[in-house]
């Protein structure tokens, strides 16, 4: 059983993810399994299963719905200069500046990381 590969749940459809959460909660409510047993059967970490239980207790069925992962588009991407570094730079680094700089130095057609 130890050699069994875990499936990365992020690759599953949102409906399949929600069904896994429902399955875990059914095991808890109907069969009175421990969180550890449920985590092993469902194939996730115990803290994940406990989090599902807490979300269900707080939000009900809506707590089992899949949510968008990561931060919202174009948020939290600003660069700031500290006073120590500000005097040593002659320009403000931005994504547009970095993109052009990459083209000049690397001969690429633009951003290669997106």
N, CA, C and O atoms as a GROMACS GRO file, in nm:
protein
  456
    1UNK      N    1   0.082  -0.119   0.000
    1UNK     CA    2   0.000   0.000   0.000
    1UNK      C    3   0.086   0.125   0.000
    1UNK      O    4   0.043   0.230  -0.049
    2UNK      N    5   0.206   0.117   0.054
    2UNK     CA    6   0.294   0.235   0.057
    2UNK      C    7   0.339   0.277  -0.082
    2UNK      O    8   0.368   0.394  -0.104
    3UNK      N    9   0.346   0.183  -0.175
    3UNK     CA   10   0.394   0.214  -0.310
    3UNK      C   11   0.285   0.275  -0.398
    3UNK      O   12   0.312   0.310  -0.513
    4UNK      N   13   0.165   0.289  -0.345
    4UNK     CA   14   0.056   0.345  -0.422
    4UNK      C   15   0.082   0.493  -0.448
    4UNK      O   16   0.114   0.568  -0.356
    5UNK      N   17   0.068   0.535  -0.574
    5UNK     CA   18   0.092   0.674  -0.607
    5UNK      C   19  -0.030   0.759  -0.576
    5UNK      O   20  -0.143   0.720  -0.602
    6UNK      N   21  -0.005   0.876  -0.519
    6UNK     CA   22  -0.113   0.970  -0.493
    6UNK      C   23  -0.139   1.051  -0.618
    6UNK      O   24  -0.047   1.086  -0.691
    7UNK      N   25  -0.265   1.081  -0.641
    7UNK     CA   26  -0.305   1.164  -0.754
    7UNK      C   27  -0.306   1.308  -0.708
    7UNK      O   28  -0.359   1.339  -0.601
    8UNK      N   29  -0.248   1.396  -0.788
    8UNK     CA   30  -0.252   1.539  -0.755
    8UNK      C   31  -0.394   1.588  -0.780
    8UNK      O   32  -0.438   1.599  -0.894
    9UNK      N   33  -0.465   1.619  -0.672
    9UNK     CA   34  -0.606   1.656  -0.681
    9UNK      C   35  -0.627   1.785  -0.759
    9UNK      O   36  -0.737   1.810  -0.807
   10UNK      N   37  -0.523   1.866  -0.773
   10UNK     CA   38  -0.538   1.991  -0.850
   10UNK      C   39  -0.562   1.962  -0.997
   10UNK      O   40  -0.613   2.047  -1.069
   11UNK      N   41  -0.525   1.841  -1.042
   11UNK     CA   42  -0.546   1.802  -1.181
   11UNK      C   43  -0.687   1.752  -1.207
   11UNK      O   44  -0.727   1.736  -1.323
   12UNK      N   45  -0.762   1.725  -1.102
   12UNK     CA   46  -0.899   1.677  -1.117
   12UNK      C   47  -0.993   1.792  -1.149
   12UNK      O   48  -0.963   1.908  -1.121
   13UNK      N   49  -1.106   1.759  -1.209
   13UNK     CA   50  -1.206   1.862  -1.237
   13UNK      C   51  -1.263   1.912  -1.105
   13UNK      O   52  -1.256   1.842  -1.004
   14UNK      N   53  -1.319   2.033  -1.103
   14UNK     CA   54  -1.379   2.084  -0.980
   14UNK      C   55  -1.488   1.992  -0.926
   14UNK      O   56  -1.503   1.978  -0.804
   15UNK      N   57  -1.564   1.929  -1.015
   15UNK     CA   58  -1.671   1.838  -0.971
   15UNK      C   59  -1.611   1.717  -0.900
   15UNK      O   60  -1.664   1.673  -0.798
   16UNK      N   61  -1.500   1.662  -0.953
   16UNK     CA   62  -1.435   1.547  -0.891
   16UNK      C   63  -1.374   1.585  -0.756
   16UNK      O   64  -1.377   1.505  -0.662
   17UNK      N   65  -1.320   1.705  -0.746
   17UNK     CA   66  -1.265   1.752  -0.619
   17UNK      C   67  -1.376   1.763  -0.514
   17UNK      O   68  -1.359   1.722  -0.400
   18UNK      N   69  -1.490   1.819  -0.555
   18UNK     CA   70  -1.602   1.834  -0.462
   18UNK      C   71  -1.655   1.698  -0.418
   18UNK      O   72  -1.692   1.681  -0.302
   19UNK      N   73  -1.658   1.601  -0.509
   19UNK     CA   74  -1.704   1.467  -0.474
   19UNK      C   75  -1.610   1.402  -0.373
   19UNK      O   76  -1.656   1.332  -0.282
   20UNK      N   77  -1.481   1.423  -0.387
   20UNK     CA   78  -1.385   1.372  -0.289
   20UNK      C   79  -1.413   1.430  -0.151
   20UNK      O   80  -1.406   1.360  -0.050
   21UNK      N   81  -1.443   1.558  -0.147
   21UNK     CA   82  -1.473   1.623  -0.018
   21UNK      C   83  -1.600   1.566   0.044
   21UNK      O   84  -1.605   1.540   0.164
   22UNK      N   85  -1.703   1.545  -0.040
   22UNK     CA   86  -1.827   1.486   0.010
   22UNK      C   87  -1.803   1.344   0.062
   22UNK      O   88  -1.856   1.305   0.166
   23UNK      N   89  -1.722   1.267  -0.013
   23UNK     CA   90  -1.691   1.130   0.028
   23UNK      C   91  -1.623   1.131   0.165
   23UNK      O   92  -1.658   1.052   0.253
   24UNK      N   93  -1.528   1.220   0.183
   24UNK     CA   94  -1.457   1.228   0.311
   24UNK      C   95  -1.552   1.260   0.426
   24UNK      O   96  -1.542   1.201   0.533
   25UNK      N   97  -1.644   1.352   0.403
   25UNK     CA   98  -1.737   1.389   0.509
   25UNK      C   99  -1.839   1.278   0.536
   25UNK      O  100  -1.882   1.262   0.650
   26UNK      N  101  -1.878   1.202   0.434
   26UNK     CA  102  -1.966   1.088   0.456
   26UNK      C  103  -1.897   0.982   0.542
   26UNK      O  104  -1.958   0.925   0.633
   27UNK      N  105  -1.769   0.958   0.514
   27UNK     CA  106  -1.694   0.862   0.594
   27UNK      C  107  -1.689   0.906   0.741
   27UNK      O  108  -1.695   0.824   0.832
   28UNK      N  109  -1.677   1.035   0.762
   28UNK     CA  110  -1.669   1.089   0.897
   28UNK      C  111  -1.805   1.079   0.968
   28UNK      O  112  -1.814   1.033   1.082
   29UNK      N  113  -1.911   1.122   0.899
   29UNK     CA  114  -2.042   1.128   0.963
   29UNK      C  115  -2.108   0.990   0.976
   29UNK      O  116  -2.161   0.957   1.082
   30UNK      N  117  -2.106   0.910   0.869
   30UNK     CA  118  -2.180   0.784   0.868
   30UNK      C  119  -2.102   0.669   0.932
   30UNK      O  120  -2.160   0.587   1.003
   31UNK      N  121  -1.973   0.662   0.907
   31UNK     CA  122  -1.893   0.550   0.957
   31UNK      C  123  -1.808   0.586   1.078
   31UNK      O  124  -1.743   0.499   1.137
   32UNK      N  125  -1.808   0.714   1.115
   32UNK     CA  126  -1.732   0.760   1.233
   32UNK      C  127  -1.582   0.730   1.222
   32UNK      O  128  -1.518   0.698   1.322
   33UNK      N  129  -1.527   0.741   1.100
   33UNK     CA  130  -1.384   0.718   1.081
   33UNK      C  131  -1.306   0.836   1.139
   33UNK      O  132  -1.359   0.946   1.154
   34UNK      N  133  -1.180   0.811   1.171
   34UNK     CA  134  -1.093   0.919   1.217
   34UNK      C  135  -1.046   0.999   1.097
   34UNK      O  136  -1.049   0.952   0.983
   35UNK      N  137  -1.001   1.122   1.125
   35UNK     CA  138  -0.948   1.206   1.016
   35UNK      C  139  -0.830   1.138   0.949
   35UNK      O  140  -0.813   1.148   0.827
   36UNK      N  141  -0.749   1.070   1.027
   36UNK     CA  142  -0.630   1.004   0.973
   36UNK      C  143  -0.668   0.893   0.875
   36UNK      O  144  -0.608   0.881   0.768
   37UNK      N  145  -0.769   0.813   0.909
   37UNK     CA  146  -0.815   0.706   0.820
   37UNK      C  147  -0.873   0.764   0.691
   37UNK      O  148  -0.847   0.715   0.581
   38UNK      N  149  -0.951   0.868   0.707
   38UNK     CA  150  -1.013   0.932   0.590
   38UNK      C  151  -0.906   0.988   0.498
   38UNK      O  152  -0.915   0.970   0.376
   39UNK      N  153  -0.806   1.054   0.553
   39UNK     CA  154  -0.698   1.112   0.473
   39UNK      C  155  -0.626   1.003   0.394
   39UNK      O  156  -0.594   1.023   0.276
   40UNK      N  157  -0.602   0.889   0.456
   40UNK     CA  158  -0.533   0.779   0.389
   40UNK      C  159  -0.617   0.726   0.272
   40UNK      O  160  -0.563   0.702   0.164
   41UNK      N  161  -0.746   0.707   0.294
   41UNK     CA  162  -0.833   0.651   0.191
   41UNK      C  163  -0.854   0.749   0.075
   41UNK      O  164  -0.850   0.710  -0.041
   42UNK      N  165  -0.876   0.875   0.109
   42UNK     CA  166  -0.903   0.975   0.006
   42UNK      C  167  -0.776   1.015  -0.067
   42UNK      O  168  -0.781   1.060  -0.182
   43UNK      N  169  -0.660   0.999  -0.002
   43UNK     CA  170  -0.532   1.028  -0.066
   43UNK      C  171  -0.484   1.170  -0.051
   43UNK      O  172  -0.418   1.224  -0.140
   44UNK      N  173  -0.518   1.233   0.062
   44UNK     CA  174  -0.473   1.370   0.089
   44UNK      C  175  -0.414   1.375   0.229
   44UNK      O  176  -0.423   1.279   0.305
   45UNK      N  177  -0.354   1.487   0.262
   45UNK     CA  178  -0.295   1.505   0.395
   45UNK      C  179  -0.405   1.523   0.498
   45UNK      O  180  -0.513   1.574   0.467
   46UNK      N  181  -0.378   1.481   0.619
   46UNK     CA  182  -0.478   1.490   0.727
   46UNK      C  183  -0.525   1.633   0.750
   46UNK      O  184  -0.642   1.656   0.778
   47UNK      N  185  -0.434   1.730   0.740
   47UNK     CA  186  -0.475   1.869   0.762
   47UNK      C  187  -0.572   1.917   0.653
   47UNK      O  188  -0.656   2.004   0.678
   48UNK      N  189  -0.561   1.861   0.534
   48UNK     CA  190  -0.654   1.895   0.426
   48UNK      C  191  -0.794   1.846   0.461
   48UNK      O  192  -0.891   1.920   0.445
   49UNK      N  193  -0.804   1.723   0.508
   49UNK     CA  194  -0.934   1.666   0.543
   49UNK      C  195  -0.996   1.742   0.661
   49UNK      O  196  -1.116   1.769   0.661
   50UNK      N  197  -0.915   1.776   0.759
   50UNK     CA  198  -0.965   1.853   0.874
   50UNK      C  199  -1.016   1.989   0.826
   50UNK      O  200  -1.119   2.037   0.873
   51UNK      N  201  -0.944   2.051   0.734
   51UNK     CA  202  -0.987   2.180   0.677
   51UNK      C  203  -1.121   2.168   0.606
   51UNK      O  204  -1.205   2.257   0.617
   52UNK      N  205  -1.141   2.058   0.532
   52UNK     CA  206  -1.270   2.036   0.465
   52UNK      C  207  -1.381   2.029   0.569
   52UNK      O  208  -1.488   2.087   0.552
   53UNK      N  209  -1.354   1.955   0.678
   53UNK     CA  210  -1.455   1.943   0.784
   53UNK      C  211  -1.487   2.077   0.847
   53UNK      O  212  -1.603   2.107   0.874
   54UNK      N  213  -1.386   2.158   0.870
   54UNK     CA  214  -1.408   2.291   0.928
   54UNK      C  215  -1.486   2.381   0.833
   54UNK      O  216  -1.577   2.452   0.876
   55UNK      N  217  -1.452   2.377   0.705
   55UNK     CA  218  -1.524   2.459   0.607
   55UNK      C  219  -1.669   2.416   0.595
   55UNK      O  220  -1.759   2.499   0.583
   56UNK      N  221  -1.692   2.283   0.599
   56UNK     CA  222  -1.829   2.234   0.592
   56UNK      C  223  -1.908   2.275   0.716
   56UNK      O  224  -2.024   2.314   0.706
   57UNK      N  225  -1.845   2.267   0.832
   57UNK     CA  226  -1.912   2.308   0.955
   57UNK      C  227  -1.945   2.456   0.957
   57UNK      O  228  -2.048   2.497   1.011
   58UNK      N  229  -1.859   2.537   0.898
   58UNK     CA  230  -1.877   2.682   0.897
   58UNK      C  231  -1.971   2.728   0.785
   58UNK      O  232  -2.059   2.811   0.807
   59UNK      N  233  -1.952   2.672   0.663
   59UNK     CA  234  -2.022   2.722   0.545
   59UNK      C  235  -2.125   2.625   0.488
   59UNK      O  236  -2.196   2.660   0.393
   60UNK      N  237  -2.136   2.504   0.544
   60UNK     CA  238  -2.230   2.405   0.490
   60UNK      C  239  -2.182   2.354   0.355
   60UNK      O  240  -2.062   2.346   0.329
   61UNK      N  241  -2.277   2.319   0.270
   61UNK     CA  242  -2.247   2.262   0.138
   61UNK      C  243  -2.162   2.358   0.054
   61UNK      O  244  -2.080   2.313  -0.027
   62UNK      N  245  -2.180   2.488   0.071
   62UNK     CA  246  -2.101   2.587  -0.004
   62UNK      C  247  -1.952   2.578   0.030
   62UNK      O  248  -1.868   2.616  -0.051
   63UNK      N  249  -1.920   2.529   0.149
   63UNK     CA  250  -1.780   2.514   0.188
   63UNK      C  251  -1.707   2.405   0.112
   63UNK      O  252  -1.584   2.400   0.115
   64UNK      N  253  -1.781   2.317   0.044
   64UNK     CA  254  -1.719   2.209  -0.031
   64UNK      C  255  -1.692   2.246  -0.176
   64UNK      O  256  -1.624   2.173  -0.248
   65UNK      N  257  -1.746   2.358  -0.220
   65UNK     CA  258  -1.727   2.401  -0.359
   65UNK      C  259  -1.581   2.435  -0.385
   65UNK      O  260  -1.511   2.488  -0.298
   66UNK      N  261  -1.536   2.404  -0.505
   66UNK     CA  262  -1.400   2.439  -0.545
   66UNK      C  263  -1.391   2.589  -0.563
   66UNK      O  264  -1.482   2.653  -0.616
   67UNK      N  265  -1.280   2.644  -0.518
   67UNK     CA  266  -1.256   2.787  -0.531
   67UNK      C  267  -1.137   2.810  -0.622
   67UNK      O  268  -1.055   2.721  -0.642
   68UNK      N  269  -1.129   2.929  -0.676
   68UNK     CA  270  -1.015   2.965  -0.761
   68UNK      C  271  -0.890   2.971  -0.675
   68UNK      O  272  -0.891   3.027  -0.565
   69UNK      N  273  -0.782   2.912  -0.725
   69UNK     CA  274  -0.657   2.908  -0.650
   69UNK      C  275  -0.570   3.028  -0.684
   69UNK      O  276  -0.581   3.085  -0.793
   70UNK      N  277  -0.483   3.066  -0.593
   70UNK     CA  278  -0.387   3.173  -0.617
   70UNK      C  279  -0.447   3.312  -0.599
   70UNK      O  280  -0.562   3.327  -0.560
   71UNK      N  281  -0.366   3.410  -0.627
   71UNK     CA  282  -0.413   3.547  -0.610
   71UNK      C  283  -0.487   3.594  -0.735
   71UNK      O  284  -0.475   3.535  -0.842
   72UNK      N  285  -0.563   3.701  -0.718
   72UNK     CA  286  -0.636   3.757  -0.831
   72UNK      C  287  -0.538   3.816  -0.932
   72UNK      O  288  -0.430   3.862  -0.896
   73UNK      N  289  -0.577   3.815  -1.058
   73UNK     CA  290  -0.494   3.863  -1.167
   73UNK      C  291  -0.450   4.008  -1.143
   73UNK      O  292  -0.532   4.093  -1.109
   74UNK      N  293  -0.322   4.034  -1.160
   74UNK     CA  294  -0.260   4.166  -1.148
   74UNK      C  295  -0.264   4.224  -1.007
   74UNK      O  296  -0.259   4.346  -0.991
   75UNK      N  297  -0.273   4.141  -0.904
   75UNK     CA  298  -0.267   4.191  -0.767
   75UNK      C  299  -0.139   4.144  -0.702
   75UNK      O  300  -0.090   4.035  -0.732
   76UNK      N  301  -0.085   4.225  -0.614
   76UNK     CA  302   0.034   4.187  -0.539
   76UNK      C  303   0.159   4.172  -0.622
   76UNK      O  304   0.246   4.093  -0.587
   77UNK      N  305   0.170   4.247  -0.730
   77UNK     CA  306   0.284   4.232  -0.819
   77UNK      C  307   0.373   4.356  -0.822
   77UNK      O  308   0.456   4.367  -0.912
   78UNK      N  309   0.358   4.447  -0.731
   78UNK     CA  310   0.438   4.568  -0.734
   78UNK      C  311   0.574   4.544  -0.672
   78UNK      O  312   0.589   4.462  -0.582
   79UNK      N  313   0.671   4.615  -0.720
   79UNK     CA  314   0.806   4.610  -0.665
   79UNK      C  315   0.833   4.742  -0.596
   79UNK      O  316   0.805   4.849  -0.652
   80UNK      N  317   0.887   4.736  -0.478
   80UNK     CA  318   0.918   4.859  -0.406
   80UNK      C  319   1.066   4.862  -0.376
   80UNK      O  320   1.131   4.758  -0.360
   81UNK      N  321   1.119   4.982  -0.368
   81UNK     CA  322   1.260   4.999  -0.336
   81UNK      C  323   1.274   5.040  -0.191
   81UNK      O  324   1.200   5.125  -0.142
   82UNK      N  325   1.368   4.981  -0.123
   82UNK     CA  326   1.396   5.022   0.014
   82UNK      C  327   1.494   5.138   0.010
   82UNK      O  328   1.566   5.153  -0.089
   83UNK      N  329   1.500   5.220   0.114
   83UNK     CA  330   1.592   5.335   0.114
   83UNK      C  331   1.737   5.292   0.091
   83UNK      O  332   1.814   5.365   0.027
   84UNK      N  333   1.776   5.178   0.140
   84UNK     CA  334   1.914   5.132   0.125
   84UNK      C  335   1.947   5.102  -0.022
   84UNK      O  336   2.057   5.130  -0.068
   85UNK      N  337   1.849   5.045  -0.094
   85UNK     CA  338   1.872   5.006  -0.233
   85UNK      C  339   1.843   5.121  -0.328
   85UNK      O  340   1.901   5.127  -0.436
   86UNK      N  341   1.755   5.211  -0.291
   86UNK     CA  342   1.709   5.316  -0.382
   86UNK      C  343   1.825   5.401  -0.435
   86UNK      O  344   1.823   5.440  -0.552
   87UNK      N  345   1.922   5.430  -0.354
   87UNK     CA  346   2.031   5.514  -0.400
   87UNK      C  347   2.123   5.444  -0.499
   87UNK      O  348   2.195   5.512  -0.573
   88UNK      N  349   2.124   5.312  -0.501
   88UNK     CA  350   2.216   5.241  -0.588
   88UNK      C  351   2.159   5.209  -0.725
   88UNK      O  352   2.232   5.163  -0.813
   89UNK      N  353   2.030   5.232  -0.745
   89UNK     CA  354   1.968   5.202  -0.874
   89UNK      C  355   1.937   5.332  -0.948
   89UNK      O  356   1.894   5.430  -0.887
   90UNK      N  357   1.959   5.332  -1.078
   90UNK     CA  358   1.930   5.453  -1.154
   90UNK      C  359   1.796   5.444  -1.227
   90UNK      O  360   1.761   5.535  -1.301
   91UNK      N  361   1.722   5.338  -1.207
   91UNK     CA  362   1.591   5.325  -1.269
   91UNK      C  363   1.501   5.240  -1.180
   91UNK      O  364   1.549   5.167  -1.092
   92UNK      N  365   1.372   5.251  -1.202
   92UNK     CA  366   1.275   5.170  -1.132
   92UNK      C  367   1.247   5.046  -1.216
   92UNK      O  368   1.210   5.056  -1.332
   93UNK      N  369   1.265   4.929  -1.157
   93UNK     CA  370   1.245   4.805  -1.230
   93UNK      C  371   1.096   4.774  -1.239
   93UNK      O  372   1.028   4.768  -1.137
   94UNK      N  373   1.046   4.756  -1.357
   94UNK     CA  374   0.907   4.717  -1.378
   94UNK      C  375   0.904   4.596  -1.469
   94UNK      O  376   1.006   4.558  -1.526
   95UNK      N  377   0.788   4.534  -1.482
   95UNK     CA  378   0.777   4.417  -1.571
   95UNK      C  379   0.807   4.456  -1.715
   95UNK      O  380   0.874   4.382  -1.788
   96UNK      N  381   0.759   4.574  -1.756
   96UNK     CA  382   0.782   4.615  -1.895
   96UNK      C  383   0.931   4.637  -1.919
   96UNK      O  384   0.984   4.597  -2.022
   97UNK      N  385   0.998   4.701  -1.824
   97UNK     CA  386   1.142   4.725  -1.836
   97UNK      C  387   1.216   4.591  -1.839
   97UNK      O  388   1.306   4.571  -1.919
   98UNK      N  389   1.176   4.500  -1.751
   98UNK     CA  390   1.241   4.370  -1.745
   98UNK      C  391   1.220   4.290  -1.871
   98UNK      O  392   1.310   4.218  -1.914
   99UNK      N  393   1.103   4.302  -1.931
   99UNK     CA  394   1.073   4.231  -2.055
   99UNK      C  395   1.164   4.280  -2.167
   99UNK      O  396   1.222   4.200  -2.240
  100UNK      N  397   1.178   4.411  -2.180
  100UNK     CA  398   1.265   4.467  -2.283
  100UNK      C  399   1.410   4.433  -2.258
  100UNK      O  400   1.485   4.403  -2.351
  101UNK      N  401   1.450   4.437  -2.132
  101UNK     CA  402   1.586   4.404  -2.094
  101UNK      C  403   1.618   4.259  -2.131
  101UNK      O  404   1.728   4.229  -2.177
  102UNK      N  405   1.523   4.172  -2.111
  102UNK     CA  406   1.543   4.031  -2.144
  102UNK      C  407   1.561   4.014  -2.294
  102UNK      O  408   1.644   3.935  -2.338
  103UNK      N  409   1.482   4.087  -2.372
  103UNK     CA  410   1.497   4.078  -2.518
  103UNK      C  411   1.636   4.122  -2.563
  103UNK      O  412   1.697   4.060  -2.649
  104UNK      N  413   1.685   4.230  -2.503
  104UNK     CA  414   1.815   4.283  -2.542
  104UNK      C  415   1.929   4.188  -2.503
  104UNK      O  416   2.018   4.161  -2.584
  105UNK      N  417   1.924   4.137  -2.381
  105UNK     CA  418   2.033   4.053  -2.332
  105UNK      C  419   2.029   3.910  -2.384
  105UNK      O  420   2.133   3.852  -2.413
  106UNK      N  421   1.910   3.854  -2.395
  106UNK     CA  422   1.897   3.712  -2.426
  106UNK      C  423   1.858   3.686  -2.570
  106UNK      O  424   1.865   3.573  -2.617
  107UNK      N  425   1.816   3.789  -2.640
  107UNK     CA  426   1.773   3.771  -2.777
  107UNK      C  427   1.642   3.696  -2.790
  107UNK      O  428   1.613   3.636  -2.893
  108UNK      N  429   1.560   3.699  -2.683
  108UNK     CA  430   1.433   3.630  -2.688
  108UNK      C  431   1.327   3.724  -2.742
  108UNK      O  432   1.349   3.845  -2.755
  109UNK      N  433   1.212   3.668  -2.772
  109UNK     CA  434   1.102   3.746  -2.824
  109UNK      C  435   1.014   3.805  -2.716
  109UNK      O  436   0.906   3.855  -2.747
  110UNK      N  437   1.054   3.800  -2.594
  110UNK     CA  438   0.973   3.853  -2.487
  110UNK      C  439   0.985   3.763  -2.364
  110UNK      O  440   1.081   3.688  -2.348
  111UNK      N  441   0.885   3.772  -2.281
  111UNK     CA  442   0.886   3.694  -2.157
  111UNK      C  443   0.882   3.545  -2.189
  111UNK      O  444   0.800   3.500  -2.269
  112UNK      N  445   0.970   3.472  -2.128
  112UNK     CA  446   0.969   3.327  -2.146
  112UNK      C  447   0.914   3.258  -2.024
  112UNK      O  448   0.898   3.135  -2.025
  113UNK      N  449   0.885   3.332  -1.918
  113UNK     CA  450   0.838   3.270  -1.795
  113UNK      C  451   0.687   3.267  -1.785
  113UNK      O  452   0.635   3.208  -1.691
  114UNK      N  453   0.613   3.328  -1.878
  114UNK     CA  454   0.466   3.325  -1.873
  114UNK      C  455   0.413   3.249  -1.989
  114UNK      O  456   0.291   3.235  -2.003
   0.00000   0.00000   0.00000
